[in-house]
mmCIF file of C-alpha atoms in Angstrom:
data_model
loop_
_atom_site.group_PDB
_atom_site.id
_atom_site.type_symbol
_atom_site.label_atom_id
_atom_site.label_comp_id
_atom_site.label_asym_id
_atom_site.label_seq_id
_atom_site.Cartn_x
_atom_site.Cartn_y
_atom_site.Cartn_z
ATOM 1 C CA UNK D 1 48.684 232.210 62.884
ATOM 2 C CA UNK D 2 46.260 229.419 63.586
ATOM 3 C CA UNK D 3 47.004 227.922 60.204
ATOM 4 C CA UNK D 4 50.732 227.846 60.950
ATOM 5 C CA UNK D 5 50.108 226.136 64.282
ATOM 6 C CA UNK D 6 47.976 223.475 62.628
ATOM 7 C CA UNK D 7 50.637 222.757 60.056
ATOM 8 C CA UNK D 8 53.234 222.513 62.798
ATOM 9 C CA UNK D 9 51.084 220.007 64.704
ATOM 10 C CA UNK D 10 50.561 217.863 61.608
ATOM 11 C CA UNK D 11 54.270 217.830 60.930
ATOM 12 C CA UNK D 12 54.976 216.611 64.479
ATOM 13 C CA UNK D 13 52.453 213.795 64.093
ATOM 14 C CA UNK D 14 54.077 212.681 60.860
ATOM 15 C CA UNK D 15 57.509 212.700 62.463
ATOM 16 C CA UNK D 16 56.174 210.724 65.447
ATOM 17 C CA UNK D 17 54.599 208.076 63.199
ATOM 18 C CA UNK D 18 57.790 207.758 61.167
ATOM 19 C CA UNK D 19 59.860 207.394 64.335
ATOM 20 C CA UNK D 20 57.614 204.661 65.757
ATOM 21 C CA UNK D 21 57.671 202.795 62.444
ATOM 22 C CA UNK D 22 61.436 202.844 62.394
ATOM 23 C CA UNK D 23 61.601 201.564 65.983
ATOM 24 C CA UNK D 24 59.198 198.700 65.186
ATOM 25 C CA UNK D 25 61.215 197.693 62.140
ATOM 26 C CA UNK D 26 64.364 197.779 64.203
ATOM 27 C CA UNK D 27 62.821 195.549 66.866
ATOM 28 C CA UNK D 28 61.487 193.185 64.243
ATOM 29 C CA UNK D 29 64.864 192.890 62.580
ATOM 30 C CA UNK D 30 66.625 192.301 65.903
ATOM 31 C CA UNK D 31 64.088 189.606 66.985
ATOM 32 C CA UNK D 32 64.378 187.432 63.881
ATOM 33 C CA UNK D 33 67.971 186.241 64.559
ATOM 34 C CA UNK D 34 66.989 185.341 68.148
ATOM 35 C CA UNK D 35 64.106 183.201 66.951
ATOM 36 C CA UNK D 36 66.307 181.603 64.324
ATOM 37 C CA UNK D 37 69.063 180.972 66.875
ATOM 38 C CA UNK D 38 66.604 179.360 69.343
ATOM 39 C CA UNK D 39 65.289 177.046 66.623
ATOM 40 C CA UNK D 40 68.837 176.057 65.676
ATOM 41 C CA UNK D 41 69.684 175.339 69.337
ATOM 42 C CA UNK D 42 66.656 173.042 69.760
ATOM 43 C CA UNK D 43 67.577 171.203 66.568
ATOM 44 C CA UNK D 44 71.109 170.690 67.833
ATOM 45 C CA UNK D 45 70.027 169.405 71.245
ATOM 46 C CA UNK D 46 67.477 167.010 69.756
ATOM 47 C CA UNK D 47 69.928 165.687 67.164
ATOM 48 C CA UNK D 48 72.646 165.304 69.789
ATOM 49 C CA UNK D 49 70.354 163.189 71.964
ATOM 50 C CA UNK D 50 69.315 161.029 69.016
ATOM 51 C CA UNK D 51 72.927 160.558 67.948
ATOM 52 C CA UNK D 52 74.018 159.511 71.446
ATOM 53 C CA UNK D 53 71.230 156.937 71.693
ATOM 54 C CA UNK D 54 72.405 155.417 68.423
ATOM 55 C CA UNK D 55 76.012 155.561 69.601
ATOM 56 C CA UNK D 56 75.161 153.744 72.822
ATOM 57 C CA UNK D 57 73.541 151.011 70.764
ATOM 58 C CA UNK D 58 76.547 150.764 68.494
ATOM 59 C CA UNK D 59 78.877 150.481 71.487
ATOM 60 C CA UNK D 60 77.999 146.829 71.968
ATOM 61 C CA UNK D 61 76.747 145.797 68.522
ATOM 62 C CA UNK D 62 79.938 146.948 66.803
ATOM 63 C CA UNK D 63 82.108 145.384 69.519
ATOM 64 C CA UNK D 64 80.370 142.031 69.115
ATOM 65 C CA UNK D 65 80.755 142.112 65.329
ATOM 66 C CA UNK D 66 84.462 142.930 65.564
ATOM 67 C CA UNK D 67 85.498 140.629 68.420
ATOM 68 C CA UNK D 68 82.832 137.967 68.729
ATOM 69 C CA UNK D 69 82.708 138.750 72.448
ATOM 70 C CA UNK D 70 80.466 140.614 74.870
ATOM 71 C CA UNK D 71 81.924 144.046 75.794
ATOM 72 C CA UNK D 72 82.418 145.141 79.413
ATOM 73 C CA UNK D 73 79.103 146.035 81.000
ATOM 74 C CA UNK D 74 80.460 149.339 82.358
ATOM 75 C CA UNK D 75 81.438 150.582 78.892
ATOM 76 C CA UNK D 76 77.933 150.283 77.477
ATOM 77 C CA UNK D 77 76.361 151.544 80.693
ATOM 78 C CA UNK D 78 78.401 154.756 80.488
ATOM 79 C CA UNK D 79 77.175 155.472 76.960
ATOM 80 C CA UNK D 80 73.618 154.625 77.966
ATOM 81 C CA UNK D 81 73.713 157.110 80.845
ATOM 82 C CA UNK D 82 74.971 159.832 78.510
ATOM 83 C CA UNK D 83 72.159 159.066 76.085
ATOM 84 C CA UNK D 84 69.542 159.055 78.817
ATOM 85 C CA UNK D 85 70.707 162.386 80.220
ATOM 86 C CA UNK D 86 70.721 164.004 76.769
ATOM 87 C CA UNK D 87 67.269 162.598 76.074
ATOM 88 C CA UNK D 88 65.889 164.123 79.273
ATOM 89 C CA UNK D 89 67.602 167.436 78.540
ATOM 90 C CA UNK D 90 66.254 167.484 74.983
ATOM 91 C CA UNK D 91 62.704 166.770 76.152
ATOM 92 C CA UNK D 92 62.911 169.661 78.606
ATOM 93 C CA UNK D 93 64.297 171.995 75.949
ATOM 94 C CA UNK D 94 61.561 171.056 73.495
ATOM 95 C CA UNK D 95 58.869 171.715 76.092
ATOM 96 C CA UNK D 96 60.285 175.191 76.721
ATOM 97 C CA UNK D 97 61.434 176.289 73.269
ATOM 98 C CA UNK D 98 60.014 173.875 70.744
ATOM 99 C CA UNK D 99 57.374 176.242 69.474
ATOM 100 C CA UNK D 100 55.340 174.966 66.551
ATOM 101 C CA UNK D 101 57.886 172.151 66.052
ATOM 102 C CA UNK D 102 57.346 170.765 69.543
ATOM 103 C CA UNK D 103 55.218 167.822 68.422
ATOM 104 C CA UNK D 104 57.716 166.878 65.722
ATOM 105 C CA UNK D 105 60.672 167.023 68.119
ATOM 106 C CA UNK D 106 58.899 164.973 70.774
ATOM 107 C CA UNK D 107 57.973 162.367 68.180
ATOM 108 C CA UNK D 108 61.580 162.127 66.990
ATOM 109 C CA UNK D 109 62.979 161.835 70.508
ATOM 110 C CA UNK D 110 60.449 159.289 71.722
ATOM 111 C CA UNK D 111 60.711 157.262 68.541
ATOM 112 C CA UNK D 112 64.486 157.061 68.791
ATOM 113 C CA UNK D 113 64.285 156.249 72.498
ATOM 114 C CA UNK D 114 61.816 153.447 71.895
ATOM 115 C CA UNK D 115 63.807 151.983 69.013
ATOM 116 C CA UNK D 116 67.281 152.084 70.536
ATOM 117 C CA UNK D 117 66.921 152.476 74.285
ATOM 118 C CA UNK D 118 63.755 150.631 75.266
ATOM 119 C CA UNK D 119 63.876 147.808 72.716
ATOM 120 C CA UNK D 120 67.615 147.293 72.435
ATOM 121 C CA UNK D 121 69.969 148.909 74.945
ATOM 122 C CA UNK D 122 67.999 148.410 78.171
ATOM 123 C CA UNK D 123 67.296 144.684 77.530
ATOM 124 C CA UNK D 124 70.943 144.275 76.584
ATOM 125 C CA UNK D 125 72.181 145.973 79.767
ATOM 126 C CA UNK D 126 69.982 143.692 81.881
ATOM 127 C CA UNK D 127 71.422 140.675 80.097
ATOM 128 C CA UNK D 128 74.972 142.027 80.246
ATOM 129 C CA UNK D 129 74.726 142.457 84.003
ATOM 130 C CA UNK D 130 73.664 138.818 84.352
ATOM 131 C CA UNK D 131 76.377 137.758 81.905
ATOM 132 C CA UNK D 132 79.124 139.424 83.963
ATOM 133 C CA UNK D 133 77.917 137.733 87.149
ATOM 134 C CA UNK D 134 77.627 134.371 85.424
ATOM 135 C CA UNK D 135 81.095 134.570 83.927
ATOM 136 C CA UNK D 136 82.665 135.556 87.236
ATOM 137 C CA UNK D 137 80.974 132.703 89.110
ATOM 138 C CA UNK D 138 81.829 130.161 86.404
ATOM 139 C CA UNK D 139 85.499 131.153 86.380
ATOM 140 C CA UNK D 140 85.594 130.853 90.179
ATOM 141 C CA UNK D 141 84.081 127.380 89.908
ATOM 142 C CA UNK D 142 86.634 126.345 87.286
ATOM 143 C CA UNK D 143 89.463 127.623 89.495
ATOM 144 C CA UNK D 144 88.152 125.638 92.460
ATOM 145 C CA UNK D 145 88.133 122.505 90.308
ATOM 146 C CA UNK D 146 91.688 123.162 89.148
ATOM 147 C CA UNK D 147 92.808 123.705 92.753
ATOM 148 C CA UNK D 148 90.763 120.707 93.948
ATOM 149 C CA UNK D 149 89.400 122.996 96.662
ATOM 150 C CA UNK D 150 86.051 121.620 97.797
ATOM 151 C CA UNK D 151 85.269 124.620 100.026
ATOM 152 C CA UNK D 152 85.856 127.055 97.162
ATOM 153 C CA UNK D 153 83.809 124.774 94.919
ATOM 154 C CA UNK D 154 80.881 124.908 97.316
ATOM 155 C CA UNK D 155 80.988 128.724 97.466
ATOM 156 C CA UNK D 156 81.348 129.258 93.706
ATOM 157 C CA UNK D 157 78.649 126.684 92.978
ATOM 158 C CA UNK D 158 76.252 128.525 95.270
ATOM 159 C CA UNK D 159 77.018 131.812 93.504
ATOM 160 C CA UNK D 160 76.538 130.272 90.067
ATOM 161 C CA UNK D 161 73.175 128.834 91.119
ATOM 162 C CA UNK D 162 71.604 132.291 90.808
ATOM 163 C CA UNK D 163 72.620 132.603 87.162
ATOM 164 C CA UNK D 164 71.517 129.253 85.730
ATOM 165 C CA UNK D 165 67.794 129.593 86.362
ATOM 166 C CA UNK D 166 65.033 129.954 83.762
ATOM 167 C CA UNK D 167 64.478 133.589 84.724
ATOM 168 C CA UNK D 168 68.031 134.390 83.637
ATOM 169 C CA UNK D 169 67.417 132.566 80.385
ATOM 170 C CA UNK D 170 64.420 134.818 79.762
ATOM 171 C CA UNK D 171 66.617 137.878 80.316
ATOM 172 C CA UNK D 172 68.976 136.669 77.586
ATOM 173 C CA UNK D 173 66.122 135.917 75.212
ATOM 174 C CA UNK D 174 64.883 139.511 75.535
ATOM 175 C CA UNK D 175 68.009 140.803 73.764
ATOM 176 C CA UNK D 176 67.101 142.165 70.326
ATOM 177 C CA UNK D 177 70.217 141.353 68.282
ATOM 178 C CA UNK D 178 70.543 137.725 67.191
ATOM 179 C CA UNK D 179 74.352 137.577 67.246
ATOM 180 C CA UNK D 180 74.532 139.140 70.703
ATOM 181 C CA UNK D 181 71.808 136.869 72.024
ATOM 182 C CA UNK D 182 73.665 133.836 70.674
ATOM 183 C CA UNK D 183 76.803 134.696 72.672
ATOM 184 C CA UNK D 184 74.781 135.187 75.844
ATOM 185 C CA UNK D 185 72.978 131.868 75.429
ATOM 186 C CA UNK D 186 76.266 130.069 74.807
ATOM 187 C CA UNK D 187 77.565 131.331 78.160
ATOM 188 C CA UNK D 188 74.335 130.268 79.845
ATOM 189 C CA UNK D 189 74.627 126.732 78.442
ATOM 190 C CA UNK D 190 78.298 126.468 79.372
ATOM 191 C CA UNK D 191 77.713 127.645 82.928
ATOM 192 C CA UNK D 192 74.675 125.454 83.475
ATOM 193 C CA UNK D 193 76.504 122.357 82.230
ATOM 194 C CA UNK D 194 79.389 122.975 84.642
ATOM 195 C CA UNK D 195 76.962 123.708 87.471
ATOM 196 C CA UNK D 196 75.127 120.418 86.964
ATOM 197 C CA UNK D 197 78.357 118.447 86.546
ATOM 198 C CA UNK D 198 79.474 119.267 90.094
ATOM 199 C CA UNK D 199 76.072 119.473 91.769
ATOM 200 C CA UNK D 200 76.416 116.005 93.333
ATOM 201 C CA UNK D 201 79.856 116.837 94.735
ATOM 202 C CA UNK D 202 78.533 119.980 96.397
ATOM 203 C CA UNK D 203 75.431 118.245 97.729
ATOM 204 C CA UNK D 204 77.420 115.327 99.141
ATOM 205 C CA UNK D 205 79.933 117.673 100.751
ATOM 206 C CA UNK D 206 77.168 119.709 102.335
ATOM 207 C CA UNK D 207 75.541 116.585 103.754
ATOM 208 C CA UNK D 208 78.843 115.343 105.154
ATOM 209 C CA UNK D 209 79.548 118.693 106.801
ATOM 210 C CA UNK D 210 76.142 118.699 108.441
ATOM 211 C CA UNK D 211 76.469 115.051 109.459
ATOM 212 C CA UNK D 212 79.764 115.892 111.155
ATOM 213 C CA UNK D 213 78.071 118.671 113.130
ATOM 214 C CA UNK D 214 75.267 116.342 114.183
ATOM 215 C CA UNK D 215 77.726 113.687 115.345
ATOM 216 C CA UNK D 216 79.561 116.267 117.452
ATOM 217 C CA UNK D 217 76.253 117.379 118.971
ATOM 218 C CA UNK D 218 75.167 113.807 119.672
ATOM 219 C CA UNK D 219 72.313 113.909 117.146
ATOM 220 C CA UNK D 220 72.970 110.390 115.954
ATOM 221 C CA UNK D 221 69.716 109.744 114.068
ATOM 222 C CA UNK D 222 69.952 113.005 112.131
ATOM 223 C CA UNK D 223 73.562 112.268 111.244
ATOM 224 C CA UNK D 224 72.654 108.797 109.964
ATOM 225 C CA UNK D 225 70.001 110.232 107.654
ATOM 226 C CA UNK D 226 72.550 112.560 106.083
ATOM 227 C CA UNK D 227 75.172 109.836 105.821
ATOM 228 C CA UNK D 228 72.686 107.635 103.992
ATOM 229 C CA UNK D 229 71.973 110.496 101.592
ATOM 230 C CA UNK D 230 75.666 111.070 100.958
ATOM 231 C CA UNK D 231 76.217 107.356 100.366
ATOM 232 C CA UNK D 232 73.718 107.441 97.521
ATOM 233 C CA UNK D 233 75.744 110.186 95.829
ATOM 234 C CA UNK D 234 79.191 108.589 96.063
ATOM 235 C CA UNK D 235 78.849 106.779 92.741
ATOM 236 C CA UNK D 236 77.793 110.025 91.029
ATOM 237 C CA UNK D 237 80.719 112.187 92.124
ATOM 238 C CA UNK D 238 83.239 113.764 89.779
ATOM 239 C CA UNK D 239 86.673 112.226 89.398
ATOM 240 C CA UNK D 240 88.179 115.348 90.963
ATOM 241 C CA UNK D 241 86.543 115.013 94.371
ATOM 242 C CA UNK D 242 85.368 111.386 94.543
ATOM 243 C CA UNK D 243 88.311 110.034 96.539
ATOM 244 C CA UNK D 244 88.295 112.787 99.180
ATOM 245 C CA UNK D 245 84.544 112.761 99.672
ATOM 246 C CA UNK D 246 84.414 108.966 99.866
ATOM 247 C CA UNK D 247 87.180 108.998 102.471
ATOM 248 C CA UNK D 248 85.324 111.625 104.497
ATOM 249 C CA UNK D 249 82.151 109.553 104.321
ATOM 250 C CA UNK D 250 83.969 106.453 105.592
ATOM 251 C CA UNK D 251 85.533 108.399 108.459
ATOM 252 C CA UNK D 252 82.193 109.789 109.571
ATOM 253 C CA UNK D 253 80.537 106.395 109.230
ATOM 254 C CA UNK D 254 83.189 104.951 111.528
ATOM 255 C CA UNK D 255 82.484 107.678 114.072
ATOM 256 C CA UNK D 256 78.781 106.923 113.800
ATOM 257 C CA UNK D 257 79.340 103.189 114.312
ATOM 258 C CA UNK D 258 81.532 103.860 117.336
ATOM 259 C CA UNK D 259 78.821 106.008 118.856
ATOM 260 C CA UNK D 260 76.203 103.364 118.178
ATOM 261 C CA UNK D 261 78.307 100.586 119.750
ATOM 262 C CA UNK D 262 77.807 100.318 123.521
ATOM 263 C CA UNK D 263 81.004 101.357 125.300
ATOM 264 C CA UNK D 264 83.130 98.486 126.554
ATOM 265 C CA UNK D 265 84.789 98.853 129.927
ATOM 266 C CA UNK D 266 88.559 98.838 129.782
ATOM 267 C CA UNK D 267 90.628 97.056 132.392
ATOM 268 C CA UNK D 268 92.967 99.614 133.930
ATOM 269 C CA UNK D 269 94.765 97.833 136.768
ATOM 270 C CA UNK D 270 95.052 94.481 138.552
ATOM 271 C CA UNK D 271 96.098 93.784 142.125
ATOM 272 C CA UNK D 272 97.067 90.215 142.987
ATOM 273 C CA UNK D 273 97.523 88.307 146.245
ATOM 274 C CA UNK D 274 97.604 84.600 146.861
ATOM 275 C CA UNK D 275 94.068 83.390 146.193
ATOM 276 C CA UNK D 276 92.603 86.824 145.365
ATOM 277 C CA UNK D 277 92.632 89.172 142.368
ATOM 278 C CA UNK D 278 91.157 92.688 142.308
ATOM 279 C CA UNK D 279 90.344 94.229 138.927
ATOM 280 C CA UNK D 280 89.728 97.957 138.309
ATOM 281 C CA UNK D 281 87.807 99.218 135.231
ATOM 282 C CA UNK D 282 87.531 102.707 133.707
ATOM 283 C CA UNK D 283 83.722 102.537 133.430
ATOM 284 C CA UNK D 284 81.086 100.173 134.782
ATOM 285 C CA UNK D 285 81.530 96.726 133.306
ATOM 286 C CA UNK D 286 78.430 95.199 131.747
ATOM 287 C CA UNK D 287 79.364 91.616 132.554
ATOM 288 C CA UNK D 288 82.332 89.630 133.786
ATOM 289 C CA UNK D 289 82.664 85.861 133.651
ATOM 290 C CA UNK D 290 85.175 83.163 132.729
ATOM 291 C CA UNK D 291 83.730 83.267 129.211
ATOM 292 C CA UNK D 292 84.729 86.873 128.488
ATOM 293 C CA UNK D 293 88.064 86.991 130.288
ATOM 294 C CA UNK D 294 91.136 84.831 130.654
ATOM 295 C CA UNK D 295 93.304 84.468 133.775
ATOM 296 C CA UNK D 296 96.815 83.079 133.548
ATOM 297 C CA UNK D 297 99.607 82.703 136.072
ATOM 298 C CA UNK D 298 103.340 82.119 135.862
ATOM 299 C CA UNK D 299 105.475 80.982 138.776
ATOM 300 C CA UNK D 300 109.172 81.706 138.837
ATOM 301 C CA UNK D 301 108.970 82.690 135.164
ATOM 302 C CA UNK D 302 107.853 79.231 134.287
ATOM 303 C CA UNK D 303 105.209 78.074 131.869
ATOM 304 C CA UNK D 304 102.013 80.121 131.736
ATOM 305 C CA UNK D 305 99.013 78.309 133.188
ATOM 306 C CA UNK D 306 95.319 79.089 132.759
ATOM 307 C CA UNK D 307 93.468 79.662 136.018
ATOM 308 C CA UNK D 308 89.764 79.082 136.541
ATOM 309 C CA UNK D 309 88.171 81.470 139.053
ATOM 310 C CA UNK D 310 85.894 80.047 141.699
ATOM 311 C CA UNK D 311 84.015 83.273 142.431
ATOM 312 C CA UNK D 312 83.592 86.668 140.748
ATOM 313 C CA UNK D 313 82.044 89.569 142.649
ATOM 314 C CA UNK D 314 81.338 93.052 141.207
ATOM 315 C CA UNK D 315 81.195 96.215 143.286
ATOM 316 C CA UNK D 316 77.967 98.191 143.469
ATOM 317 C CA UNK D 317 79.124 100.632 140.794
ATOM 318 C CA UNK D 318 80.511 97.729 138.698
ATOM 319 C CA UNK D 319 83.907 99.397 138.254
ATOM 320 C CA UNK D 320 85.745 96.881 140.477
ATOM 321 C CA UNK D 321 85.715 93.091 140.546
ATOM 322 C CA UNK D 322 87.009 90.698 143.176
ATOM 323 C CA UNK D 323 87.981 87.276 141.873
ATOM 324 C CA UNK D 324 88.734 84.239 144.017
ATOM 325 C CA UNK D 325 91.352 81.932 142.498
ATOM 326 C CA UNK D 326 93.000 78.764 143.825
ATOM 327 C CA UNK D 327 95.550 79.382 146.574
ATOM 328 C CA UNK D 328 99.118 78.472 145.649
ATOM 329 C CA UNK D 329 100.687 76.202 148.264
ATOM 330 C CA UNK D 330 104.037 76.890 149.878
ATOM 331 C CA UNK D 331 107.023 74.924 148.671
ATOM 332 C CA UNK D 332 110.600 74.367 149.667
ATOM 333 C CA UNK D 333 111.587 77.448 147.704
ATOM 334 C CA UNK D 334 110.261 80.945 147.288
ATOM 335 C CA UNK D 335 107.775 81.393 144.495
ATOM 336 C CA UNK D 336 107.470 84.605 142.444
ATOM 337 C CA UNK D 337 103.913 84.724 141.162
ATOM 338 C CA UNK D 338 102.630 86.858 138.272
ATOM 339 C CA UNK D 339 98.952 86.986 137.220
ATOM 340 C CA UNK D 340 97.777 88.290 133.850
ATOM 341 C CA UNK D 341 94.196 89.138 132.961
ATOM 342 C CA UNK D 342 93.034 89.339 129.344
ATOM 343 C CA UNK D 343 89.781 91.234 128.884
ATOM 344 C CA UNK D 344 88.199 92.923 125.834
ATOM 345 C CA UNK D 345 91.314 92.347 123.761
ATOM 346 C CA UNK D 346 93.668 93.872 126.309
ATOM 347 C CA UNK D 347 96.141 92.159 128.638
ATOM 348 C CA UNK D 348 96.955 93.639 132.045
ATOM 349 C CA UNK D 349 99.635 92.097 134.257
ATOM 350 C CA UNK D 350 99.582 92.477 138.029
ATOM 351 C CA UNK D 351 102.677 93.278 140.016
ATOM 352 C CA UNK D 352 104.484 90.100 141.112
ATOM 353 C CA UNK D 353 104.128 88.862 144.676
ATOM 354 C CA UNK D 354 106.227 86.272 146.529
ATOM 355 C CA UNK D 355 105.137 83.178 148.407
ATOM 356 C CA UNK D 356 107.693 82.319 151.043
ATOM 357 C CA UNK D 357 109.161 78.860 151.245
ATOM 358 C CA UNK D 358 108.083 76.485 153.941
#
């Protein structure tokens, strides 16, 4: 009986061992495809990222070779963003599921990134961004020249200023591909030449605008300094804007000269009686004498005669003058008397008065 029990126990152990072995084999067989599938997925993700980085690079290099032009910045930027996102995703996948191949995958990804993204695409995108801005500003400047619009010229010239500096030249020189770099440098040279060609026009216009403001504000000395600066540029202006800017300079110079010339009182009105003239001026008169005015008289529309005053008296505020002239004697007929005063280039005639006959 005991022997039968022992045999039964041994048989159960054998069956248990066989069952466990079968379960282990089953698990092993089911695990192998999962491992293989994970490895395949990592390979795919890594290769996809590498391929997109190369595609982003080809987006502009192929375009340049086919057209001889720089492609739109946005087109290359879109492909770059795709490549960058796939690169980040691939790096994350490798860190999680790379297994023993992790080092190899990382090396492939980083090597491709360095070769295509860091050394080529990123420097190109920086240059392409500058190129787009330069081209836009240059075209605006050319349009202003065509339209002969000095205000538009000033604005476009200011915008182009940013893109014709040495720092922008360095951005272009960082581009890896020789043919692409050549196109960028050609645009830089073209834009800089145009910028310099109209620099004097813009500078002169700016000085004239500021001089005009100073003249309006009564800042005469400041205005004169700017006018002198603009005068030195007149001979250096472009044919397009020389005439207009020269005319503006002359107009402002005339305003300046008028402001610098002491104001001359203007004779507004004359009252006349026999032996006395009263003159009214718009502002205080600086001086009044027979040397700077002329008095004439006509009687009965006869011949004009020059009259010499015997006395000239100015009011306290110097806006009125009383002049004593010879009294006209009575005659056998009425006399209609008209006095005319000429002062500072202007003639003013008094209302006629009548001297009765004897």
